XYZ file of C-alpha atoms in Angstrom:
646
model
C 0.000 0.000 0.000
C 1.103 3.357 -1.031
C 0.769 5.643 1.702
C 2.359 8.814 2.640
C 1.266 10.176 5.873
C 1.918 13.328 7.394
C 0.208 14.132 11.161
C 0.195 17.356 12.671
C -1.925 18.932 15.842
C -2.879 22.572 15.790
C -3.978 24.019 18.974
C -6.977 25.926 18.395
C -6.671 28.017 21.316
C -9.315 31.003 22.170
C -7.699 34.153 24.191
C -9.515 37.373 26.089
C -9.180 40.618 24.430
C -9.900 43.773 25.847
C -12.744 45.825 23.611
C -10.885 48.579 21.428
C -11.477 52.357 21.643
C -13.186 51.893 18.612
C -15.844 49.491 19.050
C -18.046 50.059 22.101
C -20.733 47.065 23.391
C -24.496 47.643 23.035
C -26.307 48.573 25.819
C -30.166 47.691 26.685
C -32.156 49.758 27.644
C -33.112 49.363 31.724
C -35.156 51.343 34.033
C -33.135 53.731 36.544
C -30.655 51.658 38.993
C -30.645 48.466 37.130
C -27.537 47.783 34.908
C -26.804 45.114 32.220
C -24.239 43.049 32.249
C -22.274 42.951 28.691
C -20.607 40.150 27.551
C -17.673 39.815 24.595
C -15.516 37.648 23.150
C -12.333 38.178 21.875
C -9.852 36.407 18.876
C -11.563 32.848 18.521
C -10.110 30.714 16.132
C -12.255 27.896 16.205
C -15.713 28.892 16.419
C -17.970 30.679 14.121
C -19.644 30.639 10.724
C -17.110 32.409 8.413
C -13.958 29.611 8.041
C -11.196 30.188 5.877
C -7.505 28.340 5.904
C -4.505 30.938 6.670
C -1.460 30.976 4.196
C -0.018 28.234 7.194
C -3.120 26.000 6.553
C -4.349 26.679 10.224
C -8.192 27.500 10.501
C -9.245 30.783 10.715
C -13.034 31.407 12.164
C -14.848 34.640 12.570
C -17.611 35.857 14.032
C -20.610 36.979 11.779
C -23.595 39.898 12.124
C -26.406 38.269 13.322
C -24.540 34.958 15.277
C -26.688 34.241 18.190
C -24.924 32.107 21.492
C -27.023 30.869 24.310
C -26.182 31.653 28.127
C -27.346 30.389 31.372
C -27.125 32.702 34.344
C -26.696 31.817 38.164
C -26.971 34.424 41.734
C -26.291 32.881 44.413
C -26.441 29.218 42.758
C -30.327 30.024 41.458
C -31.113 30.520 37.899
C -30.935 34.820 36.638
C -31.841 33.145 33.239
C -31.864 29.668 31.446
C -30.984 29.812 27.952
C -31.394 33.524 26.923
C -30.163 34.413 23.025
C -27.696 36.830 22.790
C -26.856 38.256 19.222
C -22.877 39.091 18.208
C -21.942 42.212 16.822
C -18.470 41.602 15.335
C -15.852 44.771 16.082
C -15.351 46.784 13.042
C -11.527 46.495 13.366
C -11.326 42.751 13.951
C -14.202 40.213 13.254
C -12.634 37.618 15.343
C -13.984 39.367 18.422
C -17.461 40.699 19.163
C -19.561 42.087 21.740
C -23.257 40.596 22.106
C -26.550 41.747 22.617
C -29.707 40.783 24.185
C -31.356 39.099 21.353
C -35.023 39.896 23.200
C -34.707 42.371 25.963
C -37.558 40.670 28.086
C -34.816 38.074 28.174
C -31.258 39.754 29.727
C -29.243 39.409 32.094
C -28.513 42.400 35.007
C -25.729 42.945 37.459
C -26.855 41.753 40.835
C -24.194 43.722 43.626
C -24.442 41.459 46.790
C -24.651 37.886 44.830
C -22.311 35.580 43.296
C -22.950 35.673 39.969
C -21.775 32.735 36.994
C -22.268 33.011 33.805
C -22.622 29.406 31.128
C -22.425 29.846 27.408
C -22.388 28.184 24.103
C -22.263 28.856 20.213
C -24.884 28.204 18.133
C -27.578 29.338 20.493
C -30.418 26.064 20.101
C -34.051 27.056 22.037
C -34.771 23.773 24.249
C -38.475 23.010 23.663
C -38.330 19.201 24.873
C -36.915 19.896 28.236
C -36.568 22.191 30.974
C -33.123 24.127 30.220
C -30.528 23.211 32.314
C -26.507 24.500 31.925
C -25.708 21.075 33.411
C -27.749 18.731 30.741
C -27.909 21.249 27.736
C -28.617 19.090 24.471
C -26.415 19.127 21.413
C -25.740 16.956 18.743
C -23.215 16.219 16.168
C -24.355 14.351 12.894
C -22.831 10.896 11.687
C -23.558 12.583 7.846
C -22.066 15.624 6.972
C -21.980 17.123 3.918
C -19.017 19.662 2.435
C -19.725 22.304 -0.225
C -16.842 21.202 -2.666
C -12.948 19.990 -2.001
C -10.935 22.162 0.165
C -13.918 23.982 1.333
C -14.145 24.138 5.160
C -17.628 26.593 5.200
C -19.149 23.506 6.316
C -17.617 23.265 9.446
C -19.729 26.392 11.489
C -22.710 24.084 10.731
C -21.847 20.764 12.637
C -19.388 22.517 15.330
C -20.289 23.641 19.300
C -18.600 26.010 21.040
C -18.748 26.644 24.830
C -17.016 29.325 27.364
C -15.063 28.364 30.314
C -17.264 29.434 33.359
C -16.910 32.835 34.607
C -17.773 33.149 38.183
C -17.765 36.559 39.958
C -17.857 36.677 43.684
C -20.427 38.657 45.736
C -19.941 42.492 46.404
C -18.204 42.859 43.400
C -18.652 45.673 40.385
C -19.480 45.668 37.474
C -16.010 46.819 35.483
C -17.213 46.582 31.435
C -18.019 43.314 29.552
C -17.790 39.720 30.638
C -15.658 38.363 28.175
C -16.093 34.641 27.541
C -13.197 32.330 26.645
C -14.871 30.131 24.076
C -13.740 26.050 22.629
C -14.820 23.862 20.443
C -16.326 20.961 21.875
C -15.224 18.805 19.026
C -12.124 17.849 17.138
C -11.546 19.155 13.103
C -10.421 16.439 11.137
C -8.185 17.113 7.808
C -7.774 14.804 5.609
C -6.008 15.620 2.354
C -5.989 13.455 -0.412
C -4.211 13.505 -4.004
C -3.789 10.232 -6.326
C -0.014 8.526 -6.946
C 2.135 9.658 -9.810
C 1.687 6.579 -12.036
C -2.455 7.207 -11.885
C -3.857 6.136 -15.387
C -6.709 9.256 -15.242
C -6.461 12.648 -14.870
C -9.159 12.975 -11.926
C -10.801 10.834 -9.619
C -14.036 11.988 -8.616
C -14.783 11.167 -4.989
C -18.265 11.168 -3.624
C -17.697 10.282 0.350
C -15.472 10.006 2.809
C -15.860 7.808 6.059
C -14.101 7.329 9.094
C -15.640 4.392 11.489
C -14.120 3.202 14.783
C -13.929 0.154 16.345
C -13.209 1.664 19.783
C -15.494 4.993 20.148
C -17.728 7.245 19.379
C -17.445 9.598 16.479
C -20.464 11.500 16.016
C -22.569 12.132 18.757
C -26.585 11.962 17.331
C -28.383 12.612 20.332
C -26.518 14.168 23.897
C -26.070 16.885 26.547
C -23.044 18.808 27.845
C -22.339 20.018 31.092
C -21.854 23.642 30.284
C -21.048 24.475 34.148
C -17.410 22.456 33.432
C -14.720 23.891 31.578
C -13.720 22.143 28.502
C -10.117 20.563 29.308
C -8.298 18.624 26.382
C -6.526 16.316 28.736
C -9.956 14.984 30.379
C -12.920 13.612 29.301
C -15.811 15.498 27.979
C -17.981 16.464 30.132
C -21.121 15.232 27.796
C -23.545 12.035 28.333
C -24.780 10.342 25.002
C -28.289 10.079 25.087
C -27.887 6.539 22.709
C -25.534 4.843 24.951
C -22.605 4.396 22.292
C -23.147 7.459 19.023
C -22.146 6.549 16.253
C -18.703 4.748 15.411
C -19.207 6.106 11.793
C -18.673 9.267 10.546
C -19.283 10.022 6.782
C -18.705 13.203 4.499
C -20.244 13.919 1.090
C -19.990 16.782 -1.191
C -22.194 19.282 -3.061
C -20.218 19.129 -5.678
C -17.687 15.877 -5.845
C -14.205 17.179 -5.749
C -11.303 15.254 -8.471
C -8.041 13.574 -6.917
C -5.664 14.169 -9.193
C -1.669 13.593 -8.826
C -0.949 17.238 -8.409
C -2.148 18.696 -5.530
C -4.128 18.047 -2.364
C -7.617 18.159 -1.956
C -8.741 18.860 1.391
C -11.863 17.587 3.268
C -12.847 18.459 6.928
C -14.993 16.636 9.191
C -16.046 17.143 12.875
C -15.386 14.361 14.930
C -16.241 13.752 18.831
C -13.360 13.384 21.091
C -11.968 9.998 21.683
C -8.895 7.560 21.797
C -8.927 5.209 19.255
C -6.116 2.463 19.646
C -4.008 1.272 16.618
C -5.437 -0.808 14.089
C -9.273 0.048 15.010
C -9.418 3.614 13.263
C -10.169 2.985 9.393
C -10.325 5.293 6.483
C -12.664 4.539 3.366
C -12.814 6.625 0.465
C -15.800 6.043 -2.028
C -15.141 7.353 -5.852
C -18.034 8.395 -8.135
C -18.095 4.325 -9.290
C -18.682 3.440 -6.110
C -15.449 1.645 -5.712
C -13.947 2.067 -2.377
C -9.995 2.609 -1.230
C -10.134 1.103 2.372
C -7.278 1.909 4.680
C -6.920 1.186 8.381
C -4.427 3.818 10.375
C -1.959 1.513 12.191
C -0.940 4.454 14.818
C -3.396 5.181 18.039
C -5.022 8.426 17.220
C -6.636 10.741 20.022
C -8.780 12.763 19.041
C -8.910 16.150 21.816
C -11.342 19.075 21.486
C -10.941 22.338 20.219
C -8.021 21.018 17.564
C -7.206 20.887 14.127
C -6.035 17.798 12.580
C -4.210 16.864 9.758
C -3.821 13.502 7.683
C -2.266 13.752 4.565
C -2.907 10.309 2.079
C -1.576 9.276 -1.766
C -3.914 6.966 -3.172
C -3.545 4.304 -5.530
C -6.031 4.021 -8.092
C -5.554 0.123 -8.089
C -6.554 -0.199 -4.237
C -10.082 1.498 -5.319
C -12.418 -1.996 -4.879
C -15.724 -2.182 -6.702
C -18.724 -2.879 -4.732
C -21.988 -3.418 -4.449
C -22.694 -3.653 -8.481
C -25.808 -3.710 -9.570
C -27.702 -6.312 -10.453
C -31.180 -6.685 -12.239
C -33.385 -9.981 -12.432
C -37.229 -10.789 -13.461
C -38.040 -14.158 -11.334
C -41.217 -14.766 -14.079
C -41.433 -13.541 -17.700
C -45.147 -14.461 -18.082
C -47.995 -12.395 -16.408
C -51.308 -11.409 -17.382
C -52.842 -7.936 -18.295
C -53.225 -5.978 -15.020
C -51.236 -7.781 -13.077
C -47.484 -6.109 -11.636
C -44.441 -7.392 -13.792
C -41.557 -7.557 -11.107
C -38.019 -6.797 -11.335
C -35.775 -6.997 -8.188
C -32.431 -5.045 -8.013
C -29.338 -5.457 -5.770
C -25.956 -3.367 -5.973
C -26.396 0.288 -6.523
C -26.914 2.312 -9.509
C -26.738 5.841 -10.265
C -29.593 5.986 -12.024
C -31.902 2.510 -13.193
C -34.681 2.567 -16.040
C -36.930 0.678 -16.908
C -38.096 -0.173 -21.086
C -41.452 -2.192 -20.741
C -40.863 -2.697 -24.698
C -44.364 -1.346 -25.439
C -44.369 1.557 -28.578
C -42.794 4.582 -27.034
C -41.158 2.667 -24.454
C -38.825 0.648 -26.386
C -34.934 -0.016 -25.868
C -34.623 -0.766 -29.213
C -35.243 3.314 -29.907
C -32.907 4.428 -26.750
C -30.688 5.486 -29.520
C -32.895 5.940 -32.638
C -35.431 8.329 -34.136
C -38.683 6.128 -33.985
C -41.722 7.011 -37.290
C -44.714 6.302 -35.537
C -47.860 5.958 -37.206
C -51.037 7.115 -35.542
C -53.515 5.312 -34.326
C -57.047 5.728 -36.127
C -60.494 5.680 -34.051
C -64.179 5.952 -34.976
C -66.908 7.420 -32.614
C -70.781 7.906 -33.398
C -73.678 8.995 -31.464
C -77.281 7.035 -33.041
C -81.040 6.700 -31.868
C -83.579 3.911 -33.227
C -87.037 5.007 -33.193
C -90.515 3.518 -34.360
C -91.173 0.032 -35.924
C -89.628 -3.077 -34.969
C -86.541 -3.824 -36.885
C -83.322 -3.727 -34.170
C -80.710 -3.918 -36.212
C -81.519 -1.729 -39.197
C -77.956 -0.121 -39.792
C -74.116 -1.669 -39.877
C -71.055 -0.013 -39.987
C -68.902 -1.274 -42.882
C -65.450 -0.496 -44.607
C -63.706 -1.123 -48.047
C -60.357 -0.406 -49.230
C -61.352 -1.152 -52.893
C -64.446 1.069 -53.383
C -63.666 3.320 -56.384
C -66.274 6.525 -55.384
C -68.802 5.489 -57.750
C -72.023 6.737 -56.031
C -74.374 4.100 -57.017
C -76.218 1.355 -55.744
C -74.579 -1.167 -58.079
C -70.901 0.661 -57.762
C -71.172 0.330 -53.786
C -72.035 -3.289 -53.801
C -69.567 -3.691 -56.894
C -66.709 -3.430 -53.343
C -65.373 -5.264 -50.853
C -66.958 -4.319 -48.028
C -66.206 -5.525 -44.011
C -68.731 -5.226 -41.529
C -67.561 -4.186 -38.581
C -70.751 -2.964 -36.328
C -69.350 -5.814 -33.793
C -66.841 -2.931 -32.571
C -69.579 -0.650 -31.278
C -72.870 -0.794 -29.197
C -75.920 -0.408 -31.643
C -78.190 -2.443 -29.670
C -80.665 0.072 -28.161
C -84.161 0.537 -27.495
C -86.736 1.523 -29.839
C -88.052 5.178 -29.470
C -92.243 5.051 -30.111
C -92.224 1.048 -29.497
C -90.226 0.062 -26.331
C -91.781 0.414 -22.763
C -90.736 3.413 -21.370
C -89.286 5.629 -24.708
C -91.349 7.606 -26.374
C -91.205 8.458 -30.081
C -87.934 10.802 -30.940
C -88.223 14.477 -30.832
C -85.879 17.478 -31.464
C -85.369 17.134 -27.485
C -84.607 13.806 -27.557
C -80.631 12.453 -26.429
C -79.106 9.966 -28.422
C -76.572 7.012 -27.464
C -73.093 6.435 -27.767
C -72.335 3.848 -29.782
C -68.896 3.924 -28.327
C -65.309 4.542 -29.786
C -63.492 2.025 -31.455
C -59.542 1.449 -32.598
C -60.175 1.412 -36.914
C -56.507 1.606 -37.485
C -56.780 -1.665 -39.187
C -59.183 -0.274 -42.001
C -56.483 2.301 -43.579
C -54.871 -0.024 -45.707
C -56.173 0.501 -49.300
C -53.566 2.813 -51.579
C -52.112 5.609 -49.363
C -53.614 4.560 -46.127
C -57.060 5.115 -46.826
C -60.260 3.384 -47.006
C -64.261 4.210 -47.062
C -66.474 4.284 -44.524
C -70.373 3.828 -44.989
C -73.595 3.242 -43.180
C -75.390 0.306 -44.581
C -79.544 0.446 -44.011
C -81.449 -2.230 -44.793
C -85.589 -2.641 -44.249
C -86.871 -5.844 -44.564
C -90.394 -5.861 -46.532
C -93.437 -6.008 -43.955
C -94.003 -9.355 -42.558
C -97.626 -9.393 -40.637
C -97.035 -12.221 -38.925
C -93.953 -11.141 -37.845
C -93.858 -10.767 -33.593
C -91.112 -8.619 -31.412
C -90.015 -10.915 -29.003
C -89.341 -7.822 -26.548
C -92.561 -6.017 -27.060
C -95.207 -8.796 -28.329
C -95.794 -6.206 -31.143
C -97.205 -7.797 -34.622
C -95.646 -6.702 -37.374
C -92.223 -5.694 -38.525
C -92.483 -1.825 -39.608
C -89.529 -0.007 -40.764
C -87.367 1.312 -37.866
C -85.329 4.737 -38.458
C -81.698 4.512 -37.985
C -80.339 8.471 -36.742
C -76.763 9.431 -36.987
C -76.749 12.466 -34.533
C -72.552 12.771 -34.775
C -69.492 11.186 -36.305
C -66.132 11.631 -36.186
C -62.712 9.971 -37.229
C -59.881 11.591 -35.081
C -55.478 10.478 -35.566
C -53.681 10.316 -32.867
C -50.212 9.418 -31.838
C -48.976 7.704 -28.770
C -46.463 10.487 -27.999
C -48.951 13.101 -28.404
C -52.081 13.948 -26.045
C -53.805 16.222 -28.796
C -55.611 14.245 -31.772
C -56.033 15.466 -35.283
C -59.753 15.480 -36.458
C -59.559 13.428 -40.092
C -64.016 13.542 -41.019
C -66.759 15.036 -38.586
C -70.658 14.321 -39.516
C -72.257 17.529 -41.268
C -74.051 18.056 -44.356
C -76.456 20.667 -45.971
C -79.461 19.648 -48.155
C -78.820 21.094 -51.552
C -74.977 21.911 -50.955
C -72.530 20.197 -53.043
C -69.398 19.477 -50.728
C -66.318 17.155 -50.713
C -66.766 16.832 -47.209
C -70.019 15.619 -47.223
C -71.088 12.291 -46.741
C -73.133 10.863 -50.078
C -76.368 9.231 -49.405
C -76.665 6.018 -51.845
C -79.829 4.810 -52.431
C -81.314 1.918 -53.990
C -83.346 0.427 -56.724
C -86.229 -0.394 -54.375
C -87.486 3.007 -53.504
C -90.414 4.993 -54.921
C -92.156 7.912 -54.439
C -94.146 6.390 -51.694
C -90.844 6.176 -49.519
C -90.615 10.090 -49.460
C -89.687 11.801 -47.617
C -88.191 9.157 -45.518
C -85.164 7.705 -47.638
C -82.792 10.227 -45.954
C -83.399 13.556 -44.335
C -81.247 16.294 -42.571
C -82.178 17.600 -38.625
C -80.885 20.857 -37.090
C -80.938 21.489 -33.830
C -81.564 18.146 -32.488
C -80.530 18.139 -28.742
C -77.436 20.480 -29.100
C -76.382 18.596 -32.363
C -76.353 20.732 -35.459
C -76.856 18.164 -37.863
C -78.441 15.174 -37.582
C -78.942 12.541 -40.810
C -81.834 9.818 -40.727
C -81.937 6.897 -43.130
C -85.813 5.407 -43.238
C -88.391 4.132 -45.548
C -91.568 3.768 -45.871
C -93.178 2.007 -42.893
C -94.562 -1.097 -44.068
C -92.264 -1.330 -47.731
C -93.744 -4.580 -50.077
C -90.163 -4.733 -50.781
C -86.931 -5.059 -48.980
C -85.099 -1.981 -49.387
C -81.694 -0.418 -48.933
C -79.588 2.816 -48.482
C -76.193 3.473 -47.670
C -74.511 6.912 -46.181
C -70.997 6.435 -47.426
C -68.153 8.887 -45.860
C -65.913 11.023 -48.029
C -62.463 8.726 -48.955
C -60.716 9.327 -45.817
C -56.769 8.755 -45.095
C -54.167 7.985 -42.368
C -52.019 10.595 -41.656
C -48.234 9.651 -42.446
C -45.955 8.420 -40.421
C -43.859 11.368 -38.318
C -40.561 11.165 -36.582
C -41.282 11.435 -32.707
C -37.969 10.971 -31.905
C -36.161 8.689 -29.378
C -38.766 6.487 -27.089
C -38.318 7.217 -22.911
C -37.437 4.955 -20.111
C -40.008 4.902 -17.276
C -37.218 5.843 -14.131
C -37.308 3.780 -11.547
C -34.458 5.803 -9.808
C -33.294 8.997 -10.306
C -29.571 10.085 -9.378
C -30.922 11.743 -5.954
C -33.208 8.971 -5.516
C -33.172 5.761 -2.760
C -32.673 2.594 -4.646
C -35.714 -0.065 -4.315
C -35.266 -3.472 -4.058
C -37.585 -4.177 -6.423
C -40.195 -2.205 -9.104
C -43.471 -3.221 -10.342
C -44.861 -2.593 -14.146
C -48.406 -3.628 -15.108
C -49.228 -3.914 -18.447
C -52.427 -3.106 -19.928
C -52.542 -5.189 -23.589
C -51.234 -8.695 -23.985
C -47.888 -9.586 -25.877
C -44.829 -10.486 -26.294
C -42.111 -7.236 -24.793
C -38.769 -7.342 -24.960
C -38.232 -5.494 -21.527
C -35.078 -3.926 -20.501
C -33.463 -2.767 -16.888
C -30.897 -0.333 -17.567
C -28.637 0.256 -14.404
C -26.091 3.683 -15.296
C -23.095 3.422 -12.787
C -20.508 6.487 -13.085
C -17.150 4.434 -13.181
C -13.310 6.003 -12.685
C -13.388 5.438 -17.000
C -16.778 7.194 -17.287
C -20.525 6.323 -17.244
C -21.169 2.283 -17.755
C -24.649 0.818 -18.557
C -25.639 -2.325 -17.015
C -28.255 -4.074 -19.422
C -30.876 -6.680 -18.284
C -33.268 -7.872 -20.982
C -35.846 -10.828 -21.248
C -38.812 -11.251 -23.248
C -41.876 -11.498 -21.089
C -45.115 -12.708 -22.378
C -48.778 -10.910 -21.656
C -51.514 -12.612 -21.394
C -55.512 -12.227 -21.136
């Protein structure tokens, strides 16, 4: 193993200064014969918010506007005050010492003549809400996850750090002679450890994405615990805290806003706070976790104590071939088969940056990860009908032909191929005028949907186009013919209505549809759009005016067509309402189909991830784990074919 280790302790030592000429304390405002006790502090190097490195590498920390600390008073060993907020003002010459106000001046502190007066305080200033306040329990806690800006950034460190003052006791008679000035230290120990990769490192950068530290011997974040801010904070004993979990945490981990590169140049720094502690040699180890997820693992031979209020340094080379890879991930679907609405699953172990899921379905599709897909859209037909007076149920079908060539006859309609595809919608409905409980249709009368159904499969004459026509048929008047719903005798022509119809495109990447033929007509208007009412050999003037007729205003619906006959016909007759020639829109590039994400780079992994399907098949599903390795991002592909069924 390749290491290079330099150790160094810098004492982090807090002094007392005297407040300038320049920079005076705020006073509160008291009523006559009552005086506030100021406090200060003066040239902390270890505390605050604002942390920069000196040209020596030694941490410099300043006090900022608007820093708040916490103190607990005592006269005469009663409480003066539990936990009041006190705001710093930072001198104008020298931010590294401040004077501090009464952050609410219901809540101060005043000089009490014939008492013995102590004064406890601590940096950041916390308001207890789950406890009485107490200077000799005060909670606290230091996080096992920390989290730095960027390499060699130590602004993260005012955010995980406590400060506390020594004690100042002042005996009873005496006066009040300017500020108290309070000798601050950090509870905890700043940990340094600077990293940069050895000289025969095959890449320029390693990206590192955590840091750890864990202990076999103690305690190195503390997540839940109180200090005993009435003791003085001595680096040769031990703290003076109790650790509301028994043990902390023996781990410590650091990761980064923004991963900072190793490279075999120059050191990166990264800081973490650490809890005081001895840690005998051999059960202190150091793990360092790049952007792959491979690990360098090294365990410090030396016993390393850990005091508070210090800075300390560990300087490492690492060697890219110590990085280990682990926890890869792995994909796996136990079953391939599975029926329509019930979950596909797909367990996953290892971790992933990111993992996607292709259920193979159009849109969805590995097989376009990479490549424009043409999709075609998807064609459906929708209609909205009545039936009203005589007896015959199913007087109208919906049929198609892709070889009709437009000749508007009877004997060039039947001359096609035509499909009947009624089966695809609902045109079984009562008769207005004859069934119990519907009277005859009127111009207030609201038809039924017949329902919408998938036609795609009809566009495939020349170009993607085909015709579309309403077939009527009456059969001649049978008198001994009897409903079987109604007992009625007789068979008498039933009208078929067509209140709407449309023909709408749509493709599956889109959410809008493009209208291709919508139902309307005006009598004696010549019109491409129009449909063309057919009609055949049978009728005679004694069928008028029912063969086909035009409605306005029918229930909302501007125009609505009705194929009839003459009620009891000697003959059979026929009709048919054929739709202009209508065609499928072509093909359009929708570009690249989409994953469905299971996880997302700022995501927790699952273990596993469900996918119900809603048509049965045959999918070629794909898991796609993305891992950032040292070489770059690597794909880890899964795929199976899984079969849908009913």
């Amino acid at each position: 193993m390749t290491n290079r280790i330099t150790f160094m302790i810098i004492a982090a030592s807090l002094l007392l200064a005297a407040c300038s000429q320049d920079d005076t304390a705020p006073r509160e405002e008291l009523p006559a014969g009552e005086q506030t006790v100021r406090f200060s502090a003066g040239e902390p190097t270890t505390t605050r918010t604002e942390v920069g490195t000196n040209d020596d590498r030694t941490l410099a920390i300043t006090w900022a506007e608007g820093d708040e600390v916490g103190i607990y008073g005592r006269n005469d060993d009663r409480s003066s005050g539990d936990n009041y907020a006190y705001t710093a003002t930072p001198y104008k010459s020298d931010a590294a010492r401040c004077s501090f106000s009464a952050s609410d001046t219901y809540q101060l502190f005043t000089w009490t003549k014939n008492a013995a007066q102590s004064y406890y305080a601590y940096y950041p200033y916390a308001k207890v809400t789950d406890r009485t306040p107490n200077p000799e329990a005060h909670p606290f806690s230091l996080p096992a996850l920390q989290t730095q800006s960027e390499g060699n950034s130590p602004a993260h460190i005012a955010r995980y750090g406590l400060m506390t003052a020594a004690p100042v006791n002042i005996p009873a008679g005496s006066v009040s002679e300017g500020a108290i000035q309070f000798n601050f230290a950090n509870v905890f120990s700043i940990v340094e450890l600077r990293f940069k990769m050895t000289a025969d490192c095959a890449i320029a950068s390693v990206p590192v994405k955590q840091v750890r530290l864990l202990s076999d011997a103690a305690a190195l974040a503390i997540p839940a615990g109180t200090i005993d801010l009435t003791r003085a904070i001595d680096p040769e004993a031990e703290l003076p805290v109790v650790i509301e979990d028994e043990e902390g945490s023996k781990s410590l981990a650091l990761t980064f806003d923004t991963n900072p590169g190793i490279t075999k140049t120059d050191y990166v720094s990264t800081y973490l706070v650490a809890a005081p502690g001895t840690h005998p040699a051999g059960t202190l180890r150091l793990e360092v976790t790049a952007i792959d997820n491979s690990t360098y693992s090294y365990t410090i031979p030396e016993q390393v104590v850990l005091r508070p209020n210090r800075h300390y340094t560990q300087s490492y080379e690492l060697s890219l071939n110590e990085f280990v890879l682990s926890d890869e991930f792995e994909a796996e679907i136990p079953t391939l088969n599975c029926k329509v609405g019930e979950p596909l699953t797909v367990s996953m172990t290892g971790i992933a940056d990111r993992v996607d899921f292709w259920s193979g379905e159009e849109g969805h599709d590995y097989a376009y990860a990479e490549k424009d897909r043409m999709q075609e859209p998807d064609m459906t037909m929708n209609f909205m009908m009545l039936l009203n007076s005589g007896t015959q149920r199913h007087p109208a079908k919906v049929m198609y032909s892709t070889d009709f060539d437009g000749t508007m006859t009877q004997t060039g309609v039947l001359a096609a191929t035509w499909t009947d595809v009624s089966d695809r919608f609902n045109m079984t409905h009562p008769i207005h005028g004859v069934d119990t409980g519907y009277p005859a249709a009127t111009a207030s009368t609201k038809p039924y949907d017949a329902g919408t159904a998938d036609c795609t499969d009809w566009f495939s004459g020349e170009g993607n186009s085909c015709w579309i026509a309403f077939f009527y048929h009456v059969d001649k008047f049978d008198a001994d013919y009897v409903d079987a719903q109604t007992g009625t005798s007789g068979n008498g022509r039933t009208y078929f209505y067509s209140y709407d119809m449309w023909i709408r495109a749509r493709y599956k990447s889109e959410s809008s549809y493009t209208e291709i033929y919508r139902q309307k007509y005006a009598d004696g208007v010549s019109d491409p759009d129009y449909p063309t009412f057919v009609q055949g050999s049978t009728f005679d003037s004694g069928d008028e005016p029912n063969p086909f007729r035009l409605f306005t205003n029918y229930t909302g619906y501007s125009c609505v067509l009705r194929l009839g006959a003459a009620f009891r016909p000697t003959v059979d007759k026929d009709s048919y309402l054929v739709m202009p020639k209508l065609t499928r829109p072509e093909a359009k590039n929708v570009g690249k189909d989409s994953p469905f994400v299971v996880k997302g780079s700022d995501d927790e992994q699952p273990a596993s991830y469900q996918y119900t399907f809603t048509a049965p098949g045959i999918y070629e599903v794909a898991v796609v784990g993305t891992v950032q390795t040292l070489a770059g991002e690597k794909q880890i592909l899964l795929r199976k074919s899984v079969t849908v069924t009913e």
